[in-house]
mmCIF file of C-alpha atoms in Angstrom:
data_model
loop_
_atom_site.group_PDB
_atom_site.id
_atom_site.type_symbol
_atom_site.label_atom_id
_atom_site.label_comp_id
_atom_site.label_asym_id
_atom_site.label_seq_id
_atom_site.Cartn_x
_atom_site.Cartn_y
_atom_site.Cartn_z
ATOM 1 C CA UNK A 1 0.000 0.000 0.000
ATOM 2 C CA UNK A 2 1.230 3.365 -1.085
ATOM 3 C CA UNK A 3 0.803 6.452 0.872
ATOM 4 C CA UNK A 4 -1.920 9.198 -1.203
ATOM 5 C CA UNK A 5 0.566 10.643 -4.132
ATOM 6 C CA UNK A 6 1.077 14.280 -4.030
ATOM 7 C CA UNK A 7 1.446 14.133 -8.139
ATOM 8 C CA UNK A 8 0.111 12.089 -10.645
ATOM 9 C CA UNK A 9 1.632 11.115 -14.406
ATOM 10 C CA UNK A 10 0.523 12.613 -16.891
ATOM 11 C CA UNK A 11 2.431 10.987 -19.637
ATOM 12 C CA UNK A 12 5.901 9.777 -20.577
ATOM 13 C CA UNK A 13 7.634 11.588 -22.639
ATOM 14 C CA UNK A 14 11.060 10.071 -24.257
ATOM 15 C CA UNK A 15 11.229 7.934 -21.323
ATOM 16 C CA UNK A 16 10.314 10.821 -18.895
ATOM 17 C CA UNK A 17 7.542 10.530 -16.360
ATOM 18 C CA UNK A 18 5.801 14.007 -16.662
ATOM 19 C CA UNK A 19 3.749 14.352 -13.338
ATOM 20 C CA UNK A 20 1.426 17.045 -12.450
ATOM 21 C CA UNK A 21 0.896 18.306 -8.575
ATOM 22 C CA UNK A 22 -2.389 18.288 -6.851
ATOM 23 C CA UNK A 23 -1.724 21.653 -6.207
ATOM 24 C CA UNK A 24 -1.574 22.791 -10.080
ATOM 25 C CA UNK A 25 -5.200 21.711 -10.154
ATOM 26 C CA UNK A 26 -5.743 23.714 -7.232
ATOM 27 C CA UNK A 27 -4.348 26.818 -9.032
ATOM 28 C CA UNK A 28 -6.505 26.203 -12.496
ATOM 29 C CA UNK A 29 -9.394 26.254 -10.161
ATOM 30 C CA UNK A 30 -8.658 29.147 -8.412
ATOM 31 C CA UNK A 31 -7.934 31.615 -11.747
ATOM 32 C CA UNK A 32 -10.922 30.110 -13.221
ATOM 33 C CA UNK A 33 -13.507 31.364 -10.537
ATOM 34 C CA UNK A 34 -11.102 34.534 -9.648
ATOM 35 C CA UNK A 35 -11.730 35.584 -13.474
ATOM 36 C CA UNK A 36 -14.869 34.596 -13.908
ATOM 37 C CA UNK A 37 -16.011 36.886 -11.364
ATOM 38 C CA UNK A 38 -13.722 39.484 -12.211
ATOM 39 C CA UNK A 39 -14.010 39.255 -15.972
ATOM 40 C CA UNK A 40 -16.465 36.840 -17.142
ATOM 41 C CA UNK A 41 -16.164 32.761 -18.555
ATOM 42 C CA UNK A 42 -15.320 34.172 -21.908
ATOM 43 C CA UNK A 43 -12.199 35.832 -20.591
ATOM 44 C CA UNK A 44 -11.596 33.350 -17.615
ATOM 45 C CA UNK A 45 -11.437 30.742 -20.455
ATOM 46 C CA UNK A 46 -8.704 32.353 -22.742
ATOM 47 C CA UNK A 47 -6.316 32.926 -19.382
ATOM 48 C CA UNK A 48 -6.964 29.121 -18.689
ATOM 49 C CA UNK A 49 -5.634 28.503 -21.964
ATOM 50 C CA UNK A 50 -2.733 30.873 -21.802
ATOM 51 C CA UNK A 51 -1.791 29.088 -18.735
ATOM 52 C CA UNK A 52 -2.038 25.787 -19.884
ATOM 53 C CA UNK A 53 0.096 26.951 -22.867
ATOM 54 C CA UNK A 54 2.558 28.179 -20.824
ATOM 55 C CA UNK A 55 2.815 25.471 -19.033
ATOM 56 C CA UNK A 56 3.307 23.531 -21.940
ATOM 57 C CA UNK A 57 6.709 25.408 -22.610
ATOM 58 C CA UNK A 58 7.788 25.342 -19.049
ATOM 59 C CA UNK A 59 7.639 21.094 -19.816
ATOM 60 C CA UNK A 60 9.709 21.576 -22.652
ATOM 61 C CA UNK A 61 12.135 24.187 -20.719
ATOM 62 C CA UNK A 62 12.128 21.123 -18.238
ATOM 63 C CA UNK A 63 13.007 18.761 -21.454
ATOM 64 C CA UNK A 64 16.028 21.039 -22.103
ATOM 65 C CA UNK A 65 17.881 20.302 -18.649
ATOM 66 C CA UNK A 66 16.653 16.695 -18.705
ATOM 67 C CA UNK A 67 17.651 15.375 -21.933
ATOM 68 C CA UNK A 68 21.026 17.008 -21.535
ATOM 69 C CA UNK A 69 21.549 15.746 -18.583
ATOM 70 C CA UNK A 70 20.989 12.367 -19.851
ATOM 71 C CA UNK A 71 23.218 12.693 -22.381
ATOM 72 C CA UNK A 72 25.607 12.649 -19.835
ATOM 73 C CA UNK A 73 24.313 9.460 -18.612
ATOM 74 C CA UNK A 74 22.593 11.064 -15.603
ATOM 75 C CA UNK A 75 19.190 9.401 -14.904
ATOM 76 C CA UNK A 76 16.125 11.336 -14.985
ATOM 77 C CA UNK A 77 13.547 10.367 -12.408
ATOM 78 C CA UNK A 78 10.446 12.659 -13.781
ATOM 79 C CA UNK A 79 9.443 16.622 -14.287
ATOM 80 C CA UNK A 80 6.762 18.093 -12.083
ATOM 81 C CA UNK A 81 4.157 20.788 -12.832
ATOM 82 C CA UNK A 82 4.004 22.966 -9.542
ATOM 83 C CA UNK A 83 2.451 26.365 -9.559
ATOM 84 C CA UNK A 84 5.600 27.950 -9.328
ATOM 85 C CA UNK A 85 6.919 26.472 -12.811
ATOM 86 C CA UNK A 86 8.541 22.842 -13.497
ATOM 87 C CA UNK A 87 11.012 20.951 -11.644
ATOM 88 C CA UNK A 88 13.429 18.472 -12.865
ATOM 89 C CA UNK A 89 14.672 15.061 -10.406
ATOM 90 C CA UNK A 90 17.864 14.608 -11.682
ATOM 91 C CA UNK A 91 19.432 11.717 -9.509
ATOM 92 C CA UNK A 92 22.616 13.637 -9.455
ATOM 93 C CA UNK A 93 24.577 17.287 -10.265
ATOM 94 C CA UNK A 94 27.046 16.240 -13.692
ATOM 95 C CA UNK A 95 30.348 16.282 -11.159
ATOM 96 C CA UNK A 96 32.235 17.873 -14.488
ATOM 97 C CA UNK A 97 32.057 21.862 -14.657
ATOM 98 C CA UNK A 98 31.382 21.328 -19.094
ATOM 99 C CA UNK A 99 28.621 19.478 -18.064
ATOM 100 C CA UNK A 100 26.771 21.077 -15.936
ATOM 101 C CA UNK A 101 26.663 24.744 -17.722
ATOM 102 C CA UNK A 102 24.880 22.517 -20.598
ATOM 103 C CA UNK A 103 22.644 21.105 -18.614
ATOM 104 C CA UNK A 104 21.840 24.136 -16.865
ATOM 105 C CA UNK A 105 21.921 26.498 -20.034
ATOM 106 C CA UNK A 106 19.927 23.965 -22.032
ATOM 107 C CA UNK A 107 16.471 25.127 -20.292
ATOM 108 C CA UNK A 108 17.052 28.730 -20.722
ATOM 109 C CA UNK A 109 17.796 28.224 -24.915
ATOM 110 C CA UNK A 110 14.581 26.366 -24.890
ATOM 111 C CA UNK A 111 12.780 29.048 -23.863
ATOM 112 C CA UNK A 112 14.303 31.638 -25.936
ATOM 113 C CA UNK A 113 14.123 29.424 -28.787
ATOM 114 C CA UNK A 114 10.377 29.221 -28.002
ATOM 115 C CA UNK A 115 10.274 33.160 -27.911
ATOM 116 C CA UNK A 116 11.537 33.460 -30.954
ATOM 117 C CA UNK A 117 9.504 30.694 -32.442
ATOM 118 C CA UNK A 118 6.172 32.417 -31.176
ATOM 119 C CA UNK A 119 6.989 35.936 -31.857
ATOM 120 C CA UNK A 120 7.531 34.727 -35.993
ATOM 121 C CA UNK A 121 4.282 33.142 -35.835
ATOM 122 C CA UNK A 122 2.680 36.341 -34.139
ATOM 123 C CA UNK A 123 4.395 38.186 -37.057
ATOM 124 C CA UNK A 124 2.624 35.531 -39.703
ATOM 125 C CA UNK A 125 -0.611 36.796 -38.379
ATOM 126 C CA UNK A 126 -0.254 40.286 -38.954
ATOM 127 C CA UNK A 127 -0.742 40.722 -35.268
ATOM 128 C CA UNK A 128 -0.269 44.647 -34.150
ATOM 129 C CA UNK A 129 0.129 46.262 -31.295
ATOM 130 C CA UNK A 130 -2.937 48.423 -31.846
ATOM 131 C CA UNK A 131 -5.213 45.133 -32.610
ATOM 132 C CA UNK A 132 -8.333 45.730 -30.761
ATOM 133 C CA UNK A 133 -8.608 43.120 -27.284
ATOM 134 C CA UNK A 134 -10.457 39.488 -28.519
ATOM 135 C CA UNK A 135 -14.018 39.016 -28.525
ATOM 136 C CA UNK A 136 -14.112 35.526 -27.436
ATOM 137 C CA UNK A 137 -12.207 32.755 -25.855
ATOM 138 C CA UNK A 138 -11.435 31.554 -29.809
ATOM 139 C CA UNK A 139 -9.955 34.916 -31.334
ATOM 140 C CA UNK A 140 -7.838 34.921 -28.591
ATOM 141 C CA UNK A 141 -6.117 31.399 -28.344
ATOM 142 C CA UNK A 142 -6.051 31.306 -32.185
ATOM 143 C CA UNK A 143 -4.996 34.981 -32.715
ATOM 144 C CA UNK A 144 -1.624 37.229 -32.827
ATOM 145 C CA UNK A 145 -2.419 38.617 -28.995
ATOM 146 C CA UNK A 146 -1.921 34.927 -27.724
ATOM 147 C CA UNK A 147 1.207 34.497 -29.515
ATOM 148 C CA UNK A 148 1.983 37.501 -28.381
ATOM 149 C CA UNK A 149 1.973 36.707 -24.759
ATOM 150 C CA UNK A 150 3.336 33.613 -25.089
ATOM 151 C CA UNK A 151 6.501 35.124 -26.986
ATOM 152 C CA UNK A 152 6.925 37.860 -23.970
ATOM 153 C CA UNK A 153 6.421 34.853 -21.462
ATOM 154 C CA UNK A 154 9.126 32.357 -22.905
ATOM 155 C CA UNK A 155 11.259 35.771 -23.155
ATOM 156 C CA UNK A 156 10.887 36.781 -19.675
ATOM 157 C CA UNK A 157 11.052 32.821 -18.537
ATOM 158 C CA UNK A 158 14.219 32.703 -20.259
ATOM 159 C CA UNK A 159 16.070 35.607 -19.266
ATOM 160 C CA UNK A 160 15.030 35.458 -15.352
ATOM 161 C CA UNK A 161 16.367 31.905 -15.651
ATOM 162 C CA UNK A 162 19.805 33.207 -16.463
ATOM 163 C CA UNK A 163 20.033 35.705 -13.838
ATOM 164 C CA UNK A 164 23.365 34.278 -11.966
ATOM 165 C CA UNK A 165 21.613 33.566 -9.073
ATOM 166 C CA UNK A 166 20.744 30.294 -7.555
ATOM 167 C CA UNK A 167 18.361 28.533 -7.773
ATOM 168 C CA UNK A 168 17.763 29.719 -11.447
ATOM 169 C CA UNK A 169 19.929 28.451 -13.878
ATOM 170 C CA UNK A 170 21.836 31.137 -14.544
ATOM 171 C CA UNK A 171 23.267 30.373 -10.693
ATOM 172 C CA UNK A 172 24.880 26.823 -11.876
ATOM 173 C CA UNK A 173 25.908 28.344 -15.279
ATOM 174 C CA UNK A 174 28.363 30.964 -13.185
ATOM 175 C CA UNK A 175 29.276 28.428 -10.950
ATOM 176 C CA UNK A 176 30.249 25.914 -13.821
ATOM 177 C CA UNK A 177 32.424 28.976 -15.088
ATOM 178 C CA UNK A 178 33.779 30.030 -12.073
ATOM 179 C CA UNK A 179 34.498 26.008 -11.358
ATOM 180 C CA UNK A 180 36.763 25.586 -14.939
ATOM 181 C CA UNK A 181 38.961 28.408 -12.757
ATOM 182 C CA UNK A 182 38.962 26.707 -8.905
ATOM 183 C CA UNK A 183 37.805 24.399 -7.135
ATOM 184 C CA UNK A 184 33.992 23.450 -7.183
ATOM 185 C CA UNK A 185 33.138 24.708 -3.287
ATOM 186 C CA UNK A 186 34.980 27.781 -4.144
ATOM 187 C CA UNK A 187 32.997 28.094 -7.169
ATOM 188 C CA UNK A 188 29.370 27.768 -5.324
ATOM 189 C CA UNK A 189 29.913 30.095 -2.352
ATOM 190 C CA UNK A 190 31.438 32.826 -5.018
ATOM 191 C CA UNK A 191 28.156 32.075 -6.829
ATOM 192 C CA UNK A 192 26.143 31.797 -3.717
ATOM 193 C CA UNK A 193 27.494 35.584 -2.474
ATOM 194 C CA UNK A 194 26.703 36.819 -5.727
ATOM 195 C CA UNK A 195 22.567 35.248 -5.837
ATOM 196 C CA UNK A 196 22.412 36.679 -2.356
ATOM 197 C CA UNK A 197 23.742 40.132 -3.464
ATOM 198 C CA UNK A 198 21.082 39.584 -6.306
ATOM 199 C CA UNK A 199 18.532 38.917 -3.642
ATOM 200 C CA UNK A 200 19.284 41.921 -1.868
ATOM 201 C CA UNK A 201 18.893 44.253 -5.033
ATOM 202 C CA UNK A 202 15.828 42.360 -6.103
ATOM 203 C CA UNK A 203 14.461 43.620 -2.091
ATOM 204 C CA UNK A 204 15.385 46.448 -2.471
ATOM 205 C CA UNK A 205 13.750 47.723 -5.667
ATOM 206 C CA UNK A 206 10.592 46.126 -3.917
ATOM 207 C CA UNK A 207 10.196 48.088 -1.460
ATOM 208 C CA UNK A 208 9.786 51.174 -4.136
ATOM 209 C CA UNK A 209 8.233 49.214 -6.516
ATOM 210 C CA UNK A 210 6.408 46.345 -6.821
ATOM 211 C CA UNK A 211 6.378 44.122 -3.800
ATOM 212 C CA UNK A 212 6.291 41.025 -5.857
ATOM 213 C CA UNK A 213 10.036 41.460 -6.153
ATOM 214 C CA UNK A 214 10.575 40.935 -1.690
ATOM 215 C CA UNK A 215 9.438 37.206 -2.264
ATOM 216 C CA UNK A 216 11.769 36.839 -5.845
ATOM 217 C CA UNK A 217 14.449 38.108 -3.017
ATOM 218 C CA UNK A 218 13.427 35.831 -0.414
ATOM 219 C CA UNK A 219 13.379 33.044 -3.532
ATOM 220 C CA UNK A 220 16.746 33.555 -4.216
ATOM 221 C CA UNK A 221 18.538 34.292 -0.959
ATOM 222 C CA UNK A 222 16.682 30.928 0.564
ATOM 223 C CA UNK A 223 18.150 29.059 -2.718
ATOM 224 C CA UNK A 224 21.402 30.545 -2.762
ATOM 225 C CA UNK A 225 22.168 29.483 0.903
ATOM 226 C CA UNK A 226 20.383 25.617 0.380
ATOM 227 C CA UNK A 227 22.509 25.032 -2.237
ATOM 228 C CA UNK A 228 25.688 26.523 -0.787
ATOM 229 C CA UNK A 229 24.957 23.931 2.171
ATOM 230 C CA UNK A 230 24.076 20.965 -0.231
ATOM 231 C CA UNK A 231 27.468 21.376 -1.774
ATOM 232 C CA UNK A 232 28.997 21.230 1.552
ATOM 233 C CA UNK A 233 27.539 17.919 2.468
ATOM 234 C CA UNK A 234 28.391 16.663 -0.876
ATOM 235 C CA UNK A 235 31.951 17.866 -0.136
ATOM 236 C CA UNK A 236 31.890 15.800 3.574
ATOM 237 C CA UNK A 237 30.324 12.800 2.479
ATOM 238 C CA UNK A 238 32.852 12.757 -0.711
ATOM 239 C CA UNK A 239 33.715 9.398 -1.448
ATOM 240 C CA UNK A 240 32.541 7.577 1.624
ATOM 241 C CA UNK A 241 30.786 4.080 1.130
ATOM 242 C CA UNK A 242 27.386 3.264 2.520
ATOM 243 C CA UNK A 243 29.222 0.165 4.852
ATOM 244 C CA UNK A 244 31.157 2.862 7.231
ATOM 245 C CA UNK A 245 27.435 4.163 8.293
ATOM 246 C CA UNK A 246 25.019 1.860 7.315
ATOM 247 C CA UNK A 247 23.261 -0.122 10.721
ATOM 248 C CA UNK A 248 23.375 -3.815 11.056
ATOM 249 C CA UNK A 249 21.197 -3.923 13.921
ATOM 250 C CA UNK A 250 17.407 -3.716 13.100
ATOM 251 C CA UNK A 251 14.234 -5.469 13.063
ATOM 252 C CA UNK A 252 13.316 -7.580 10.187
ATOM 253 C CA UNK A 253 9.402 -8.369 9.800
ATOM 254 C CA UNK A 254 7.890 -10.930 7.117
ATOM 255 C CA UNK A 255 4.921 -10.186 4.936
ATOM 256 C CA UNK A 256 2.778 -12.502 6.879
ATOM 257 C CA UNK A 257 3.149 -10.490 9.990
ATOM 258 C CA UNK A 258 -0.037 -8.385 11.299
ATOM 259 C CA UNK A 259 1.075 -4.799 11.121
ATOM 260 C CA UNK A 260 0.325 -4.508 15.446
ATOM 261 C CA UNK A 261 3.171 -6.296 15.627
ATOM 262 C CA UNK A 262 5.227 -3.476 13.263
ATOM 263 C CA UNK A 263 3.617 -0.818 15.467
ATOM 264 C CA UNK A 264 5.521 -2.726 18.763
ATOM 265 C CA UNK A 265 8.586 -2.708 17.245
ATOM 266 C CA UNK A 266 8.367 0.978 16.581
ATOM 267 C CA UNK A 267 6.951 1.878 20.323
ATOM 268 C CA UNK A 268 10.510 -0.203 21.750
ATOM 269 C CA UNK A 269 12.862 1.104 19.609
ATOM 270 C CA UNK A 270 13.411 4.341 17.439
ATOM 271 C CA UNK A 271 12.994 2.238 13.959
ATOM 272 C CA UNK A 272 10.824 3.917 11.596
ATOM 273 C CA UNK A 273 11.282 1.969 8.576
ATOM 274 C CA UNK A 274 11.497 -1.808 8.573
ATOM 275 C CA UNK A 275 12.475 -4.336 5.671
ATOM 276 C CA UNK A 276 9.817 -7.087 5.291
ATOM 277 C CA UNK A 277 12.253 -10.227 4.708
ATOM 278 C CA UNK A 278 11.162 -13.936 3.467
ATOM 279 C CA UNK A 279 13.785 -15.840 4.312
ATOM 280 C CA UNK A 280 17.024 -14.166 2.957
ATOM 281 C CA UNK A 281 14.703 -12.484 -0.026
ATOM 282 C CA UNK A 282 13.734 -8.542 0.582
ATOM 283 C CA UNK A 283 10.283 -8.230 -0.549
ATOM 284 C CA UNK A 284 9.456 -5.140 0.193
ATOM 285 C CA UNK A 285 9.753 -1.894 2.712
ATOM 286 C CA UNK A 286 7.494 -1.078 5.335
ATOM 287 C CA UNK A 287 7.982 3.049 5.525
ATOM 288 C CA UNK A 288 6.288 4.957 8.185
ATOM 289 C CA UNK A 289 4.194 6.850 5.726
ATOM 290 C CA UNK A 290 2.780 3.521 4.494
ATOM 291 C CA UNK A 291 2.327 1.871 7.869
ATOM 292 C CA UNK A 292 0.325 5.636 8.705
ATOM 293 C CA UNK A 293 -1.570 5.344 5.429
ATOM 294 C CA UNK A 294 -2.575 1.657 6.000
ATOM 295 C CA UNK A 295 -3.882 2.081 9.436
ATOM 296 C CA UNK A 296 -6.136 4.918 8.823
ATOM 297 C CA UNK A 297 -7.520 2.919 5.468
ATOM 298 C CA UNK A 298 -7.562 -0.882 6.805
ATOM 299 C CA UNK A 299 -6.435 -0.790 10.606
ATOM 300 C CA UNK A 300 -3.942 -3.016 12.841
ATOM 301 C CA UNK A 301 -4.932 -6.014 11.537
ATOM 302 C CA UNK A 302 -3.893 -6.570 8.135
ATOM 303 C CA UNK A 303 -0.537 -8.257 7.250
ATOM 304 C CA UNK A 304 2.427 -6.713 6.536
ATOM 305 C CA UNK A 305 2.129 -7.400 2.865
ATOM 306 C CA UNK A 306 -1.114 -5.353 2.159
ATOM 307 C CA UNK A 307 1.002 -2.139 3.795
ATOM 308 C CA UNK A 308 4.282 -2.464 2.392
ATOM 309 C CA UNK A 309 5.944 -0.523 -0.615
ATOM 310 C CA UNK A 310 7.047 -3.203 -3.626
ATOM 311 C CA UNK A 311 8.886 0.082 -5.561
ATOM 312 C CA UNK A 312 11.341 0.904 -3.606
ATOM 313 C CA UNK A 313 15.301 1.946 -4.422
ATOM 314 C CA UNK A 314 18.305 -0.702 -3.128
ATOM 315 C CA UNK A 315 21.979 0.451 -2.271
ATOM 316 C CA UNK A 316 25.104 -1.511 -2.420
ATOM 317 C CA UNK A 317 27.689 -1.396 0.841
ATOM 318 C CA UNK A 318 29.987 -0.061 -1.434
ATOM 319 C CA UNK A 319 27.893 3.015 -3.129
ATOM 320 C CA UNK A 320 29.128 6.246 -2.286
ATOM 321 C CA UNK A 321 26.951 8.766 0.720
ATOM 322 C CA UNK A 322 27.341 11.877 -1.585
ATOM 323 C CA UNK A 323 25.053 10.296 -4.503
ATOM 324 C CA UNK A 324 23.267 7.964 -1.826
ATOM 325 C CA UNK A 325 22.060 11.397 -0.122
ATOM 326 C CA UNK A 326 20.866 13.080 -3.350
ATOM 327 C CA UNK A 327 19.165 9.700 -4.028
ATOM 328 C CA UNK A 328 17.080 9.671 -1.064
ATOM 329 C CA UNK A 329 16.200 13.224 -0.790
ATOM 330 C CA UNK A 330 14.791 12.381 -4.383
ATOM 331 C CA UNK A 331 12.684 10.140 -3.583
ATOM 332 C CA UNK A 332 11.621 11.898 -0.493
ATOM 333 C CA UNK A 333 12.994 8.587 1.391
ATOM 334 C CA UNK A 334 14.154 8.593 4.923
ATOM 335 C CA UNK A 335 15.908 5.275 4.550
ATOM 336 C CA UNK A 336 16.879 2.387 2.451
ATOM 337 C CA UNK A 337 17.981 -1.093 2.221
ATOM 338 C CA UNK A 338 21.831 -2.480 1.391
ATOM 339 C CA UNK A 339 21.900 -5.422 -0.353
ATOM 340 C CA UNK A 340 24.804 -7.648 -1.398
ATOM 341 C CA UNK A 341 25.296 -10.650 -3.620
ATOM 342 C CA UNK A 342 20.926 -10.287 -3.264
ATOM 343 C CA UNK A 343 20.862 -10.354 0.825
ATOM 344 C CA UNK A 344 19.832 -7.815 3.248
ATOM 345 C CA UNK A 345 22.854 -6.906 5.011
ATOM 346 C CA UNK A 346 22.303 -3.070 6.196
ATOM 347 C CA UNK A 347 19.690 -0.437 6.411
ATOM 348 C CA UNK A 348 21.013 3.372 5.759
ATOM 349 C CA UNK A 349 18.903 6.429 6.850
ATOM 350 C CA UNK A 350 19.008 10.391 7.059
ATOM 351 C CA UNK A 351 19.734 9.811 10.753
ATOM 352 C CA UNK A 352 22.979 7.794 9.997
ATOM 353 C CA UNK A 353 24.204 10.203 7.248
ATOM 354 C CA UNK A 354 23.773 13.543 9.125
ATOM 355 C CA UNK A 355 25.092 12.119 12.142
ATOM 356 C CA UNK A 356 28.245 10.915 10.066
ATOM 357 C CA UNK A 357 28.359 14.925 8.442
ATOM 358 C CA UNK A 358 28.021 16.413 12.118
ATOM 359 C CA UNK A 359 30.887 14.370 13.682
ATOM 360 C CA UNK A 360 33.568 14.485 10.556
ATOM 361 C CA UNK A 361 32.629 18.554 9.662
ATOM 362 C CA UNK A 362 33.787 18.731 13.322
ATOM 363 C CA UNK A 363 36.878 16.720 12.722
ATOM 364 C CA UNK A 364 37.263 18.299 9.548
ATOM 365 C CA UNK A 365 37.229 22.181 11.178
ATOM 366 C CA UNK A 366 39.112 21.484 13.859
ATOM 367 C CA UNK A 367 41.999 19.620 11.372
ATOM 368 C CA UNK A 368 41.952 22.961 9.361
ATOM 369 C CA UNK A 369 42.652 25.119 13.003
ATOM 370 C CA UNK A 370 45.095 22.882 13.565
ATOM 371 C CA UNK A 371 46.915 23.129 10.046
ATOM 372 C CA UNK A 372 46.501 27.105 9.934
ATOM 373 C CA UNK A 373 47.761 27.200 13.598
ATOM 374 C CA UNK A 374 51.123 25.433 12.853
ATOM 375 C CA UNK A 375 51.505 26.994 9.624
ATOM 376 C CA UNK A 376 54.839 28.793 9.078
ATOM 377 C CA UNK A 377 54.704 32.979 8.585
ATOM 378 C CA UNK A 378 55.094 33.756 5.184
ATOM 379 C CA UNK A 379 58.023 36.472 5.253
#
């Protein structure tokens, strides 16, 4: 049993889940009544389909960074809809400066490309700038004043994204150029000072202009810093394999088991997530979202095998923490299995990664006193 999805597919695309979430819906909704009141259905309908066409080029913006990225042989997990615009789940960041100002310009040309694209068919039309506003929902998503603001959309889409600011593109672009020059951590806090600097500009002209611009700020300085500290755990975790953290002490529970049994496990112990083991065979995991889900749906009654997860990601003792980490934060997973030669031998979670980053940061900052403490005066 699965816990309720947040997003659903929509369709695969080149090999590409393309999932919409709930909230998108939520949005359509909202415009749809907000402009019906405020400007009738006719109008109401044309911004639905403006949206919905704009959407439409954020997925292929999206397409841009993903199929770049997996030309680099970086897998692809999906692209979600949100609000806000489209997200790509790349399993990892291309480790090789080249590669990552392609993937992260890719998105950008798309859009411009688009621009450009629209604003010739706009021409084709003999759309002016003087053409009188549409009559009905069809003159407008047919006509030169919908190409129109789909040309200035992509355009504006495009050009934001290249602002060098994380987390827009333009961010990992100056840090891939920056990163051809020094090293890569260099490279992202010189790029993070320079988003935040953006961030404080962007605040600034807010508060004398439009106050959209305090939450772009807020935006940026909030992505700037998370990615300045997701480089830094990359950086700690480096090349360490799963076996130096991973736990070999847990419970083990078999699909046949009622899930009230689970639940005692859980109220002894601080196990959240349990592998559910048939002999030496892993056949599933038992998460604490889907033990929650199945006991408000079914109760503590049913087996273990009508609650657990069948789709679920394996590690290998000797996988690396730094791609392990990115892994599970994107599949929004809190732990995972090790497996070797087919056997359960380990379970890894958050808990034993950040306390492995909290202990050797320590060890690592108080190596680096030590080493600029001894360190002979330059004369």
């Amino acid at each position: 049993m699965k816990p309720a999805p947040q997003s659903f597919t929509l369709a695969e695309i080149a090999g590409i889940p393309v999932r919409l979430h709930w909230t998108f819906l939520l949005f359509l909704a909202f415009m749809l009544v907000a402009n019906t009141l405020r400007a009738g259905l006719a109008a109401s309908l044309g911004g639905i389909g403006f949206i919905i066409a704009l959407f439409l080029s954020v997925t292929l913006h999206e397409f841009g960074h993903s199929l770049m990225a997996r030309k680099f042989g970086i897998k692809v997990r999906d692209i979600t809809l949100l609000p806000i615009g489209g997200v790509s789940q790349l399993e990892t960041i291309p480790d090789d400066p080249k590669q990552e100002f392609l993937v992260a310009v890719a998105g950008p040309a798309v859009s411009l490309a688009l621009a450009f694209i629209f604003f010739v068919l706009m021409r084709l039309t003999g759309f002016s700038i003087l053409s009188p506003r549409y009559a009905s929902p069809a003159q407008y998503l047919w006509g030169g004043r919908f190409l129109a603001s789909l040309a200035s959309a992509n355009l504006i889409l495009g050009l934001f994204n290249i602002i060098p600011a994380f987390p827009m593109d333009g961010g990992r672009v100056l840090r891939s150029l920056l990163a051809q020059q020094m090293n890569y951590i260099e490279a992202t806090r010189i790029a993070a000072a320079i988003g935040q600097g953006f961030a404080f500009l962007f605040a600034l002209l807010g508060l004398f202009s439009n106050p959209w611009l305090i939450f772009v700020a807020l935006f940026i300085y909030m992505g700037a810093g998370t990615e300045e500290r997701t480089t830094e755990i990359r950086r700690v975790l480096g090349n360490i394999p799963v076996h130096r953290v991973m736990t070999t002490f847990f419970e083990r529970v078999s699909p046949d088991e009622p899930l009230a049994r689970v639940l005692e496990y859980a109220y002894r112990g601080c196990q959240e997530d349990f592998p559910v083991v048939d002999g030496d065979t892993i056949k599933g995991v038992l998460t604490k979202a889907s033990i929650l889900a199945a006991l408000h749906e079914k109760g503590p009654d049913i087996r273990v095998s009508e609650a657990m997860l069948t789709d679920y990601t394996v590690l290998s003792p000797n996988d690396m923490l730094a791609g392990v980490y990115e892994r599970m934060q994107a599949c929004n997973c809190s732990s995972l299995p090790v497996l070797q030669d087919g056997k359960l031998v380990g379970m890894v979670g958050l808990e034993n990664i950040g306390r492995f980053f909290m202990y050797e940061s320590a060890r690592q900052h108080a190596k680096k006193q030590e080493e600029e403490r001894v360190k002979p005066p330059v004369i």
